[in-house]
Coordinates of C-alpha atoms and ligand atoms in Angstrom, one line a residue:
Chain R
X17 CA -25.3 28.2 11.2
X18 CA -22.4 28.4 8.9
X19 CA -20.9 25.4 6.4
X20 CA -17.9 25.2 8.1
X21 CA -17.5 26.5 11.5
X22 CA -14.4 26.8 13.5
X23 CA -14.2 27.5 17.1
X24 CA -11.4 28.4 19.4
X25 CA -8.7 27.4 17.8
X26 CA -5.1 27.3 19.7
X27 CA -2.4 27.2 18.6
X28 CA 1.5 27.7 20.9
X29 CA 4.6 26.2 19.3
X30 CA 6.9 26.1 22.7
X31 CA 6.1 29.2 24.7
X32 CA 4.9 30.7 21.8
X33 CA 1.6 31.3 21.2
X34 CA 0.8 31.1 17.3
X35 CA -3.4 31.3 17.0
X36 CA -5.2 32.7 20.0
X37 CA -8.9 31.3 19.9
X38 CA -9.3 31.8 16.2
X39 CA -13.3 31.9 15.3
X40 CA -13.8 31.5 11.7
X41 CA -16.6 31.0 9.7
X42 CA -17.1 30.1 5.9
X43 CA -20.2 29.7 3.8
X44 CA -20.7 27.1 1.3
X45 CA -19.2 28.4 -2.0
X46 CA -17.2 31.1 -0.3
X47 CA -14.0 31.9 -1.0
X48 CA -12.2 33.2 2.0
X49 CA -8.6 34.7 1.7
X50 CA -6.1 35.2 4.7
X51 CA -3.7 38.0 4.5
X52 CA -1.4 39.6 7.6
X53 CA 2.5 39.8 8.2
X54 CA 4.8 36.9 7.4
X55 CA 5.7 34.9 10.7
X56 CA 2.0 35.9 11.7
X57 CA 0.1 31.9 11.4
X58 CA -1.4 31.9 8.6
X59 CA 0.1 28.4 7.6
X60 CA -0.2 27.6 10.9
X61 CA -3.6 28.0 11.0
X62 CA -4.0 25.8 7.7
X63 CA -2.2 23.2 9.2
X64 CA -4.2 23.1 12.0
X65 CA -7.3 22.6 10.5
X66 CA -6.0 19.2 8.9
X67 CA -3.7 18.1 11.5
X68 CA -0.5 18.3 10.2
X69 CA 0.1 20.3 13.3
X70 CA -2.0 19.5 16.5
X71 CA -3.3 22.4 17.8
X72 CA -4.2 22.7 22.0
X73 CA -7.7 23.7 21.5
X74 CA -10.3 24.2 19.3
X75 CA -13.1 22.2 17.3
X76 CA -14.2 22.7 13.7
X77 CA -18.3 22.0 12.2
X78 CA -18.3 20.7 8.4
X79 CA -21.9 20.8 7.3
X80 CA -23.0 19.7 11.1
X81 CA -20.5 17.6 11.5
X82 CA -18.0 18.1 14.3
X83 CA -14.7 17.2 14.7
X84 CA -12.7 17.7 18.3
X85 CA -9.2 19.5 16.4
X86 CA -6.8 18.0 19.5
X87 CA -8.1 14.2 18.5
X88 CA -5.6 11.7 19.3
X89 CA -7.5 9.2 17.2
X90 CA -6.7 7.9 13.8
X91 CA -9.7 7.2 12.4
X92 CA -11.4 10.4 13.6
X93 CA -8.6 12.0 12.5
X94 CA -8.6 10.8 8.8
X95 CA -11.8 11.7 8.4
X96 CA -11.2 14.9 9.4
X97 CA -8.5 15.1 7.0
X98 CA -10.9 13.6 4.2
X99 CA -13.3 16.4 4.8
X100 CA -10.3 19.0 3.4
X101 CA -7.6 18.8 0.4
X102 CA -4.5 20.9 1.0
X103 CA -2.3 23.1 -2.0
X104 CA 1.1 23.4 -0.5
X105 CA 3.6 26.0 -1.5
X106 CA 6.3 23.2 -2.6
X107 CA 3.5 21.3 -4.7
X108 CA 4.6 17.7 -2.9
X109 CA 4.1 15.7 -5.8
X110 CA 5.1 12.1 -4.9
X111 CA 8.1 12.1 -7.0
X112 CA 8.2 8.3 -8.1
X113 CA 4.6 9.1 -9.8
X114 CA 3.8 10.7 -12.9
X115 CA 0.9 13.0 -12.9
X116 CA -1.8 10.5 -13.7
X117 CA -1.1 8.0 -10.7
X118 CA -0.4 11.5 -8.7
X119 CA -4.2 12.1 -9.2
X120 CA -5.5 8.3 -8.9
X121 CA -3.8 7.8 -5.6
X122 CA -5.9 9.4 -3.1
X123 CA -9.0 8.4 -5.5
X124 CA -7.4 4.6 -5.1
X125 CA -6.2 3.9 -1.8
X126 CA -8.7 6.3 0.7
X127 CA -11.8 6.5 -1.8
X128 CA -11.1 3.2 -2.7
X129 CA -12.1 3.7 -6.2
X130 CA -12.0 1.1 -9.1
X131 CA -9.4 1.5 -11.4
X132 CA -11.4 2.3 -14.5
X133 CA -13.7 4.9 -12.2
X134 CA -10.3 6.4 -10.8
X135 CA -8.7 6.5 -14.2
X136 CA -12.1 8.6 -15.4
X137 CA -12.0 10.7 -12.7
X138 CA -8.1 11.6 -12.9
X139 CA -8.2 11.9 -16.4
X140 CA -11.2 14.9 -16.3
X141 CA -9.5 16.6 -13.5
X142 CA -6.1 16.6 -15.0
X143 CA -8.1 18.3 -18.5
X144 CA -9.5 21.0 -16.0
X145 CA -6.1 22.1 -15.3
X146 CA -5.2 21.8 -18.8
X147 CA -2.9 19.0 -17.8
X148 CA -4.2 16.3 -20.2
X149 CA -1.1 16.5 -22.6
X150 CA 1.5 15.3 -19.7
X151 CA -0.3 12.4 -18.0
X152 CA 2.6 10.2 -18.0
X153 CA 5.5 13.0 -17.1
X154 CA 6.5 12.5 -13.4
X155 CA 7.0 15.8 -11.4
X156 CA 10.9 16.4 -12.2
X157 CA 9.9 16.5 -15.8
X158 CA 7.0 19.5 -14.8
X159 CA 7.8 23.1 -14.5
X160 CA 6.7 24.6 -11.3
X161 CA 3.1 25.7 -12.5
X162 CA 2.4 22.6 -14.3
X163 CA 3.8 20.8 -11.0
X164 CA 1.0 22.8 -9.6
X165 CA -1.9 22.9 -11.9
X166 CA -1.3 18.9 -11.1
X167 CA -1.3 19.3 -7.1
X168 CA -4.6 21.0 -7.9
X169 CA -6.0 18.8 -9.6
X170 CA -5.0 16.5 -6.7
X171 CA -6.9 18.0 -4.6
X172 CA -10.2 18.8 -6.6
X173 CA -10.6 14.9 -7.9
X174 CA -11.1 14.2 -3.7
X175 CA -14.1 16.6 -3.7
X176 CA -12.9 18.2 -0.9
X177 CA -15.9 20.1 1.0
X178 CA -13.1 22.2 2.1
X179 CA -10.2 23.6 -0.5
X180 CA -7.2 24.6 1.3
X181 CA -4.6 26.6 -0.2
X182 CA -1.5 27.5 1.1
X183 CA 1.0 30.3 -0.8
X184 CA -0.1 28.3 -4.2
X185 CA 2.1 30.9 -6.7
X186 CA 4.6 31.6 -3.9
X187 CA 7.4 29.2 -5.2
X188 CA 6.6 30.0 -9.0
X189 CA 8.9 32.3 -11.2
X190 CA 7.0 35.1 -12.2
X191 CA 5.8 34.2 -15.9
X192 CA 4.8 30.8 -14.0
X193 CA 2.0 32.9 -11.6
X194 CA -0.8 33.2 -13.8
X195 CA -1.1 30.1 -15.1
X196 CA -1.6 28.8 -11.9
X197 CA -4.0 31.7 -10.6
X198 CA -6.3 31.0 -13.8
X199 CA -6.4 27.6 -12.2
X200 CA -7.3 28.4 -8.8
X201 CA -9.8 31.2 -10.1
X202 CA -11.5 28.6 -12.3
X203 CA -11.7 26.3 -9.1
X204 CA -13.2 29.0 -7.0
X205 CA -16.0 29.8 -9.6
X206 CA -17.0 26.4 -10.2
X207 CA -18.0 26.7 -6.2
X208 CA -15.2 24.8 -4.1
X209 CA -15.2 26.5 -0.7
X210 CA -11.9 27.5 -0.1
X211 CA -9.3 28.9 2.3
X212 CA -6.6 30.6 0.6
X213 CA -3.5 32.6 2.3
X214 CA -1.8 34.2 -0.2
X215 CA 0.3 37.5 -0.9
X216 CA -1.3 38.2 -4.0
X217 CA -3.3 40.3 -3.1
X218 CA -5.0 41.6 -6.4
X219 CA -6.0 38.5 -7.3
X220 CA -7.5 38.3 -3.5
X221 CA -9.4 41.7 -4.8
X222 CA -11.1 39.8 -7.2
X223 CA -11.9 36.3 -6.2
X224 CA -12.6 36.0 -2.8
X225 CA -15.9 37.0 -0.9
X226 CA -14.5 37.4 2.4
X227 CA -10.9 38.6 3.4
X228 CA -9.7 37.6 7.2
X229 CA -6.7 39.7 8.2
X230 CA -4.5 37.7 10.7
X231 CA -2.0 39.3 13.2
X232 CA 0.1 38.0 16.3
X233 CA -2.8 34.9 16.4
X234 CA -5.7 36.6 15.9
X235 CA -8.0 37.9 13.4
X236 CA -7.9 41.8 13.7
X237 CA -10.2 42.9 10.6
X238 CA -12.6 40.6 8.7
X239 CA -14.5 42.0 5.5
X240 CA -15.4 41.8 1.7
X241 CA -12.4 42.7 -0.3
X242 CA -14.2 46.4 -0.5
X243 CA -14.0 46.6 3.0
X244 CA -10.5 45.7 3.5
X245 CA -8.9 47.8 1.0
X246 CA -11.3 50.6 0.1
X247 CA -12.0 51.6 3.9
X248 CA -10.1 49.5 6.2
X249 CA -10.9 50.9 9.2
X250 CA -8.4 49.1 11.7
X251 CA -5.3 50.4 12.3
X252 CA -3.1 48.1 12.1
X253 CA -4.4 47.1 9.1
X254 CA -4.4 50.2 7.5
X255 CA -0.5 49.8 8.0
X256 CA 0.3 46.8 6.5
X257 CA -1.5 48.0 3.4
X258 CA 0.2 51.2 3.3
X259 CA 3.5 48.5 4.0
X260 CA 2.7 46.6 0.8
X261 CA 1.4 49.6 -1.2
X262 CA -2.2 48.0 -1.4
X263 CA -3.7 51.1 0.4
X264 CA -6.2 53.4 -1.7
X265 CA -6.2 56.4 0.2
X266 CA -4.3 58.8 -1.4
X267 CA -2.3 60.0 2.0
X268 CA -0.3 56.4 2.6
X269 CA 0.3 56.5 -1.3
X270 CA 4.1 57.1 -2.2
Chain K
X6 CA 53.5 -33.9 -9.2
X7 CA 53.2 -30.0 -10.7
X8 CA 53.9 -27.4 -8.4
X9 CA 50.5 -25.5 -9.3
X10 CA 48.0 -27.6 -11.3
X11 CA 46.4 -24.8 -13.5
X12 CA 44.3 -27.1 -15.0
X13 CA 42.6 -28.5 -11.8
X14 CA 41.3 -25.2 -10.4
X15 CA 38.9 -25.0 -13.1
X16 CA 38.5 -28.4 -13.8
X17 CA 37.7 -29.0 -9.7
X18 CA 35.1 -26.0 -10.0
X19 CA 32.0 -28.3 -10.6
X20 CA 32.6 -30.5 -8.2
X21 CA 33.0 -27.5 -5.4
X22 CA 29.8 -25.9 -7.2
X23 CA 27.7 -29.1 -5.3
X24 CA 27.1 -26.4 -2.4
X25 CA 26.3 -23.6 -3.9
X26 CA 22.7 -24.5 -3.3
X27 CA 23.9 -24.1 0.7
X28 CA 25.2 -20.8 0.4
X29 CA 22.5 -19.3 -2.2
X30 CA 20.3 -20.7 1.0
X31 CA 22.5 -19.2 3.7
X32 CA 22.5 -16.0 1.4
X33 CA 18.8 -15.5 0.6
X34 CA 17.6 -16.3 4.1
X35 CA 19.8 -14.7 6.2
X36 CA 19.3 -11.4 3.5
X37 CA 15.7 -11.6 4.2
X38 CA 16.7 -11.8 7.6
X39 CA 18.5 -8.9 7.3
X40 CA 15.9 -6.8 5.2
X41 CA 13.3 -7.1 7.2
X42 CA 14.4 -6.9 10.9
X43 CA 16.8 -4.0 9.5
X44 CA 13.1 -1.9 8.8
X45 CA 12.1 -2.6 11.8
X46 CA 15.0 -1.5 13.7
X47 CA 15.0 1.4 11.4
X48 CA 11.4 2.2 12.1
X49 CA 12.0 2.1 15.9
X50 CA 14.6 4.6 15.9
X51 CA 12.6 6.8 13.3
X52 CA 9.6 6.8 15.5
X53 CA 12.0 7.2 19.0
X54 CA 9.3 4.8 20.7
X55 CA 10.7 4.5 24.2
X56 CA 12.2 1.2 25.6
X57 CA 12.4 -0.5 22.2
X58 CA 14.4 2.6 20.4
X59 CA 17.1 1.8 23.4
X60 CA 17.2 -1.5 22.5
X61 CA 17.1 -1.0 19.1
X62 CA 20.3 1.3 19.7
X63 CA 22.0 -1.2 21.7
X64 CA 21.6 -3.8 20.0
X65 CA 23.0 -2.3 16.6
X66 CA 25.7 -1.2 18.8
X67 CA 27.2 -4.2 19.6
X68 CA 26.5 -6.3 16.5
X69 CA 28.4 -3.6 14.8
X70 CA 31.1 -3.7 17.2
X71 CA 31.7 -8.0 17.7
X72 CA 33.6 -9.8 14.6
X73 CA 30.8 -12.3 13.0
X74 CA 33.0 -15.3 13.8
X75 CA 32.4 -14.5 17.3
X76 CA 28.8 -14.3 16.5
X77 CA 29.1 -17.4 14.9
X78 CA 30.4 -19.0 17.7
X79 CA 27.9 -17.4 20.2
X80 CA 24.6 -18.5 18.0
X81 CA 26.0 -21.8 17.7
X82 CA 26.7 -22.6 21.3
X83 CA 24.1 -19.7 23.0
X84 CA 21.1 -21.7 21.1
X85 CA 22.0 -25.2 22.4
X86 CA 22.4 -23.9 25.9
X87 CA 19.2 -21.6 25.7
X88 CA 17.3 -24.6 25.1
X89 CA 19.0 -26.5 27.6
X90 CA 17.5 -24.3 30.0
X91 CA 14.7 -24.7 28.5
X92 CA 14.3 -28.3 28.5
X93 CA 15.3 -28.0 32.4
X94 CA 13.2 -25.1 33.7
X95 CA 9.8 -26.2 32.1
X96 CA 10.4 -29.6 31.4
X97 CA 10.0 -29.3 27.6
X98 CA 12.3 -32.3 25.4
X99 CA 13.6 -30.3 22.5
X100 CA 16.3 -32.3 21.1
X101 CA 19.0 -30.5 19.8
X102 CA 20.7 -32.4 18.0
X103 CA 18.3 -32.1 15.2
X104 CA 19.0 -28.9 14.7
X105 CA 20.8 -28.3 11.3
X106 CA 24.0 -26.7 11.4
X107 CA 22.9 -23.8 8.9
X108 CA 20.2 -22.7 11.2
X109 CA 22.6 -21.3 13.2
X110 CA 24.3 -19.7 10.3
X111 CA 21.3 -18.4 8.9
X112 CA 21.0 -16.5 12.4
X113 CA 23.8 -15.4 13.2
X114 CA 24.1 -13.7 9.1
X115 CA 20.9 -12.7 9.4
X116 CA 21.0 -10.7 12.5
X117 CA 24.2 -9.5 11.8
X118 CA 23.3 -8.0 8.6
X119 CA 19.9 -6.5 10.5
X120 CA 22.3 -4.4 12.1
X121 CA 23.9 -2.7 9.3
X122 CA 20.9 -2.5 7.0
X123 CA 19.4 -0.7 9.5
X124 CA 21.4 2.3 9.6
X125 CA 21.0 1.9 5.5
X126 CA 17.1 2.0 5.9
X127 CA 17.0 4.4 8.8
X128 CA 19.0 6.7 6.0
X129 CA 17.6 6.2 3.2
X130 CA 13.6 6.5 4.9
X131 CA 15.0 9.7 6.2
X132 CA 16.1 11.2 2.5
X133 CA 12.7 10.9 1.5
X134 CA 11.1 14.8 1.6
X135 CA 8.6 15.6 4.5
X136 CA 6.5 17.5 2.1
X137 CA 5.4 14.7 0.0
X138 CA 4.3 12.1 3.7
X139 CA 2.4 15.6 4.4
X140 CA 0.5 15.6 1.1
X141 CA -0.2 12.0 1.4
X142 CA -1.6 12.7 5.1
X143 CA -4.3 15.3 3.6
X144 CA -5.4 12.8 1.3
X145 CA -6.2 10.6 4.3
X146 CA -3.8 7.9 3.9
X147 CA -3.1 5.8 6.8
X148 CA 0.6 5.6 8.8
X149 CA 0.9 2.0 6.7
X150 CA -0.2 3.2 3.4
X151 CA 2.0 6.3 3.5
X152 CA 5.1 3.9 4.5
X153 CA 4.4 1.6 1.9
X154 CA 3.2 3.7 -1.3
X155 CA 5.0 6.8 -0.6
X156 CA 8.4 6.1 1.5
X157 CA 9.7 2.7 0.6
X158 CA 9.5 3.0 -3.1
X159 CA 11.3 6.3 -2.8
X160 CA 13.8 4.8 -0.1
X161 CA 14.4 1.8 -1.4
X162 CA 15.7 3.7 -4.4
X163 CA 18.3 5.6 -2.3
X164 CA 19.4 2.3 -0.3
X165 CA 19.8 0.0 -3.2
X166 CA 23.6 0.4 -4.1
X167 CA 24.1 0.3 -0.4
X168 CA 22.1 -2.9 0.5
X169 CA 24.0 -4.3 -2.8
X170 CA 26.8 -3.6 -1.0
X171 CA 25.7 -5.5 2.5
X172 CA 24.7 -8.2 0.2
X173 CA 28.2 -8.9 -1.4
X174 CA 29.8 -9.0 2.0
X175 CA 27.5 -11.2 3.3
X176 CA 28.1 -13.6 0.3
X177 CA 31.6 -13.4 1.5
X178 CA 30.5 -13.8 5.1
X179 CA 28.6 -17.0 4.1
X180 CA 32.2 -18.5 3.9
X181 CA 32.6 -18.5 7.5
X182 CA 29.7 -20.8 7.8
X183 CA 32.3 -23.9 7.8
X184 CA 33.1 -23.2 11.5
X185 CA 29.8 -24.2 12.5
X186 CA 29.6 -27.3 10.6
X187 CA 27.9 -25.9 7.3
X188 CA 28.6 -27.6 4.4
X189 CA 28.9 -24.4 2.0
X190 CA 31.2 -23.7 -1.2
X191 CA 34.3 -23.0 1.4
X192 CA 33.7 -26.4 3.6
X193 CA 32.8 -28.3 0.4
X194 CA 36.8 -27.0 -1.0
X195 CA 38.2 -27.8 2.3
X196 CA 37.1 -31.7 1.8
X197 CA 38.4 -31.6 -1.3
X198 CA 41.9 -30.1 -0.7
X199 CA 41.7 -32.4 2.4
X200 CA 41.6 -35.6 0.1
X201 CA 44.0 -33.9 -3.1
X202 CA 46.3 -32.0 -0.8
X203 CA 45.9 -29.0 -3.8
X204 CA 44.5 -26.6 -0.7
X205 CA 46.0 -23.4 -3.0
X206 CA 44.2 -24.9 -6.4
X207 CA 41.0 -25.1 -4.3
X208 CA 41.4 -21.4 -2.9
X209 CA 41.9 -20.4 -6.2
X210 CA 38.9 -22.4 -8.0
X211 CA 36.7 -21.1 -5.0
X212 CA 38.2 -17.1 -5.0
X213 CA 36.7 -17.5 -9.1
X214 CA 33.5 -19.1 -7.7
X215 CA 32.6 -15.6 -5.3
X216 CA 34.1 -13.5 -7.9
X217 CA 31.5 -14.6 -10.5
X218 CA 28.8 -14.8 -7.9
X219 CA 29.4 -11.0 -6.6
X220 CA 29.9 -9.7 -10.4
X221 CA 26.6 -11.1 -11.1
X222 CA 24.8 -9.5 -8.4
X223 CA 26.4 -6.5 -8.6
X224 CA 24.8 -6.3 -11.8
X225 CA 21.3 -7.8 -10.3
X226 CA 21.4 -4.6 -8.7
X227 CA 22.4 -2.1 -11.4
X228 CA 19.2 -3.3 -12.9
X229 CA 17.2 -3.1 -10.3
X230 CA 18.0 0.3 -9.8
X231 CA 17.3 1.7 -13.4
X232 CA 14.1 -0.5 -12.6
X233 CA 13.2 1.5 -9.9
X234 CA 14.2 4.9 -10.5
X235 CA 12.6 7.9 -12.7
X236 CA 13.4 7.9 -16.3
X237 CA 15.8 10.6 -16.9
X238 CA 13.9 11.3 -20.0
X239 CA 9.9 12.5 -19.9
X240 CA 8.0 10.5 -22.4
X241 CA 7.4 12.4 -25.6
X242 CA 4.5 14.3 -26.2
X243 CA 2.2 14.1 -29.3
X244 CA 1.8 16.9 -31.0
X245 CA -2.0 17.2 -31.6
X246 CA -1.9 17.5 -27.5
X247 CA -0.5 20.3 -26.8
X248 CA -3.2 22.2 -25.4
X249 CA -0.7 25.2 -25.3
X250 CA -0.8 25.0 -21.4
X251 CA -2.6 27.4 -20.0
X252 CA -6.7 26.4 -19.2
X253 CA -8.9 27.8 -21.5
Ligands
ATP2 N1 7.4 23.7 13.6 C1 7.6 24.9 14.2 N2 8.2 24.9 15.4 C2 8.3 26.1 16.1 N3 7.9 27.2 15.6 C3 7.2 27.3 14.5 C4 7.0 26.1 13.7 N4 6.3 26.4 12.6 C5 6.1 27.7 12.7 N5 6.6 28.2 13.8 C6 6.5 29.6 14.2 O1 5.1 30.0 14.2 C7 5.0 31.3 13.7 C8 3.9 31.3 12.6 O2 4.4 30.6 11.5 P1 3.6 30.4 10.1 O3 4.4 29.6 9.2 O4 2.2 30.0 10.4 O5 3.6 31.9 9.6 P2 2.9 32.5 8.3 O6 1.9 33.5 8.7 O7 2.5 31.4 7.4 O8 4.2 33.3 7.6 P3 4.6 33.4 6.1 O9 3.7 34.5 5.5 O10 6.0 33.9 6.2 O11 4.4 32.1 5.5 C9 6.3 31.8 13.2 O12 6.8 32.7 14.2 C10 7.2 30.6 13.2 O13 8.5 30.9 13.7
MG3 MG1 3.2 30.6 5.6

C-alpha cells in the first residue's frame, strides 16, 4: 500500500474528456513530477485532487485514509483539502496581506492556532524561504519569486502530507527561476511529498524520484528520471522529448 | 421688511439644526439598511441560486425604475393596509397608529438604497481575483471565512467611493421624508418659513446645512479609503536584514 493512492480519476470538461481513470501512486517522501503536452491535464489533474475542479469519478487514500473525490459535502471536502497545500502558477497572495499574515492565515483560521504559536510558526517558515527581511511587504511590493518563495512558505507552515505544485517558475522572468527552484529543491529534500507539473525539465532530472508522463488524460510512461529520458521506451514519449530537445539519443538530436 | 434677510439664514441655522438628530437617524438606519440587504441581494445574484436570484433581479429592477417619492408614498400607505389585513384575516389588534412616521421612511430609504448598493457590491465582489478565493479554498477555509477574510476587505475597497456616493444621495433623499410626516431638517424649515414667511432664507440656511453635511462625509470616506487600502509605499527594510535573498 502506497502513502497516497489515487484511483480512477475522471475528469470531462463538457464533452471533453480531460483525465481518463488516472491511477497514481506516491510514496511518502517521493517527489513525483508530471510532464506531457500543454492542453494535456496536468493542472487539471492537480485541481482535481483538491477540488477546485470536481472531477466525475475517482477516490484518493492519504495514509489509509480515503476520501470519495466527487464529495458534495463540505466538511468532507475541507478535509480533503487540509490533507494537500497547492503552489499556483499566479502565486495568489491575498493582496490586502503582507507576507507575514499571508502565512498566519491558514495557521489561524483552519488550524486554529494561537497567535503567538501562529506568529512562531510563520515567522520560521518565512526564514526557510529566506523571506524573513520582508515580513511586513504586502504582495504588490514582492517581485514575482519573492511573491513566490512566500506562497511556498504558505503552503509548508500547513504541513501539508501532500505538496502540490503547479507551474511554480512558469510566470517568473528568467533571473527570477532559480531562486524559486532552490526553494522548491530545499522543500523536496527536507521530505514533503510532492506533486509537481512543471516544464523544467532539468530541474525534474534532478529532484524527483518518479516522473509520470501525461497525454490526452492518461499516463502513457511512468519512470525514474533515468528511465524517462535516458531510455524512454514509449513512443510517444520519445517524441515529445525529441519536441523539447530533452532527448539523449543522439539520432533525434539537432 | 428686507427683500432677502442675509443675516437670518445663518442666524435661523440652529434652530433648523433641532432635526438633524432625525435625519442622521433616517440616514444611518436606512444606510444599514441599504448595506446589508444590498450583500445579500448581491450574494444571490453571484451564487445564481434559483427562485431567489429571479427575485432578487426583479426586485432591483423595479426599485431602480420607480421615483422614491412614489416609494414613499407606497411604504407609507402599503404598511397600514398590510396590517389591516392582518388585523382582519387572523384577528391580530396591531394598532397602527403607533407607528412612527420615520419607520416608514427608514423603509422605504433603506430598501431603496438595497437596490442600488447591490449592483455596487455585486461589482465590486466580482473585481476581486478568482486566484486568490482558490488559494484560500486549499487552505481549507470555509464559503464564510473566504467571504469575509478574503472578499469583503478587498471589495469593500473597490466599492467605497461608490457607496460614498449612494450615501450622499440618500442624505439628500432623507429630505423627502416630510411627505410622510417626518419631522427632519427640510419639515423642521418648512415650520419655520410657515411662521416667518422667509421660505427662500430657510431654503438657503437648509441648502448650507446638506452642503456641510455631504462635504464632511465625503471626506469620512476619503479616509476610510486610505484606511483600507495598501500603502503605496512598502515599509523600509533594515539593513542588517537583508539576507541577500536567495536561501542559503
Ligand atoms: N474550466 C474549463 N472549462 C473547459 N475546459 C477546460 C477548463 N479548464 C481546462 N479546460 C480544458 O482542459 C484541457 C486540459 O487543461 P489543463 O489546464 O489541465 O492542461 P495542462 O496540461 O495544465 O496544460 P498547460 O501545460 O498548458 O498548463 C485543455 O484542453 C483545456 O482547454
Ligand atoms: Mg497547466
Amino acid at each position: 500500500m502506497s502513502y497516497i493512492e489515487i484511483r480512477g480519476l475522471c475528469k470531462k470538461f463538457g464533452d471533453n474528456v480531460i483525465l481518463d481513470h488516472v491511477d497514481l501512486d506516491i510514496e511518502k517522501g517521493e517527489v513525483v513530477a508530471i510532464i506531457g503536452p500543454s492542453g494535456t491535464g496536468k493542472s487539471t489533474l492537480l485541481r482535481c485532487l483538491n477540488l477546485l475542479e470536481t472531477p466525475e469519478g475517482g477516490t484518493i487514500k492519504v495514509d489509509g485514509r480515503e476520501y470519495d473525490l466527487t464529495t458534495k459535502d463540505g466538511k468532507v471536502k475541507r478535509n480533503l483539502r487540509r490533507e494537500s497545500s497547492m503552489v499556483f502558477q499566479q502565486f495568489n497572495l491575498i493582496k490586502h496581506k503582507n507576507s507575514l499574515q499571508n502565512v498566519e492565515e491558514g495557521l489561524r483560521v483552519v488550524k486554529r492556532l494561537g497567535k503567538d504559536e501562529a506568529r512562531k510558526k510563520a515567522l520560521a517558515e518565512l526564514e526557510n524561504v529566506g523571506m524573513a527581511d520582508r515580513l511586513y511587504h504586502f504582495p504588490k511590493h514582492l517581485s514575482g519569486g519573492q511573491q513566490q518563495r512566500v506562497a511556498i512558505a504558505r503552503a509548508l507552515a500547513m504541513e501539508p502530507n501532500l505538496l502540490l505544485m503547479d507551474e511554480p517558475t512558469s510566470a517568473l522572468d528568467p533571473e527570477l527561476v532559480g531562486e524559486v527552484l532552490l526553494t522548491i529543491r530545499k522543500a523536496a529534500k527536507a521530505g514533503n511529498t510532492t506533486l509537481l507539473v512543471t516544464h523544467e525539465m532539468n530541474f525534474v532530472k534532478s529532484v524527483a524520484n518518479k516522473i509520470i508522463f501525461l497525454e490526452n488524460g492518461k499516463v502513457v510512461a511512468c519512470g525514474t528520471p533515468k528511465e524517462i529520458f535516458g531510455y524512454p521506451s514509449n513512443e510517444r514519449l520519445k517524441e515529445f522529448l525529441a519536441k523539447i530537445h530533452m532527448l539523449e539519443g543522439a539520432e533525434y538530436n539537432i | 421688511m428686507k427683500l432677502f434677510d442675509i443675516k437670518l439664514v445663518f442666524s435661523q441655522i440652529p434652530t433648523i439644526l433641532s432635526a438633524l438628530p432625525i435625519t442622521i437617524e433616517l440616514t444611518i438606519i436606512a444606510t444599514l439598511i441599504g448595506y446589508l440587504l444590498g450583500l445579500v441581494l448581491a450574494l444571490v445574484k453571484i451564487h445564481k441560486t434559483p427562485v431567489l436570484r429571479q427575485i432578487a433581479v426583479a426586485y432591483i429592477s423595479i426599485i431602480r425604475g420607480t421615483p422614491i417619492l412614489v416609494q414613499l408614498y407606497i411604504t407609507y400607505y402599503g404598511i397600514p393596509l398590510m396590517l389591516k389585513h392582518h388585523n382582519l384575516t387572523y384577528g391580530t389588534n396591531y394598532n397602527i397608529n403607533a407607528i412612527p412616521a420615520i419607520v416608514f421612511a427608514i423603509i422605504a430609504l433603506g430598501l431603496n438604497q438595497s437596490a442600488f448598493d447591490a449592483e455596487v457590491i455585486r461589482a465590486s465582489i466580482q473585481s476581486v481575483d478568482k486566484g486568490q478565493v482558490e488559494a484560500a479554498k486549499t487552505l481549507g477555509m470555509s464559503g464564510g471565512q473566504i467571504l469575509r477574510r478574503v472578499i469583503l476587505p478587498q471589495a469593500v475597497v473597490v466599492a467605497l467611493p461608490s457607496l460614498g456616493n449612494s450615501l450622499i444621495s440618500l442624505i439628500k433623499g432623507t429630505s423627502l421624508a416630510f411627505t410622510v410626516a417626518v419631522v427632519d431638517l427640510t419639515a423642521e424649515g418648512r415650520i419655520l418659513a410657515g411662521r416667518n414667511f422667509r421660505y427662500f432664507e430657510v431654503y438657503c440656511s437648509l441648502a448650507i446645512i446638506y452642503w456641510v453635511i455631504t462635504v464632511v462625509l465625503e471626506n469620512m470616506f476619503k479616509i476610510l479609503e486610505n484606511k483600507f487600502s495598501i500603502p503605496d509605499q512598502p515599509p523600509v527594510i533594515a539593513p542588517e536584514k537583508v539576507s541577500g535573498g536567495v536561501v542559503k
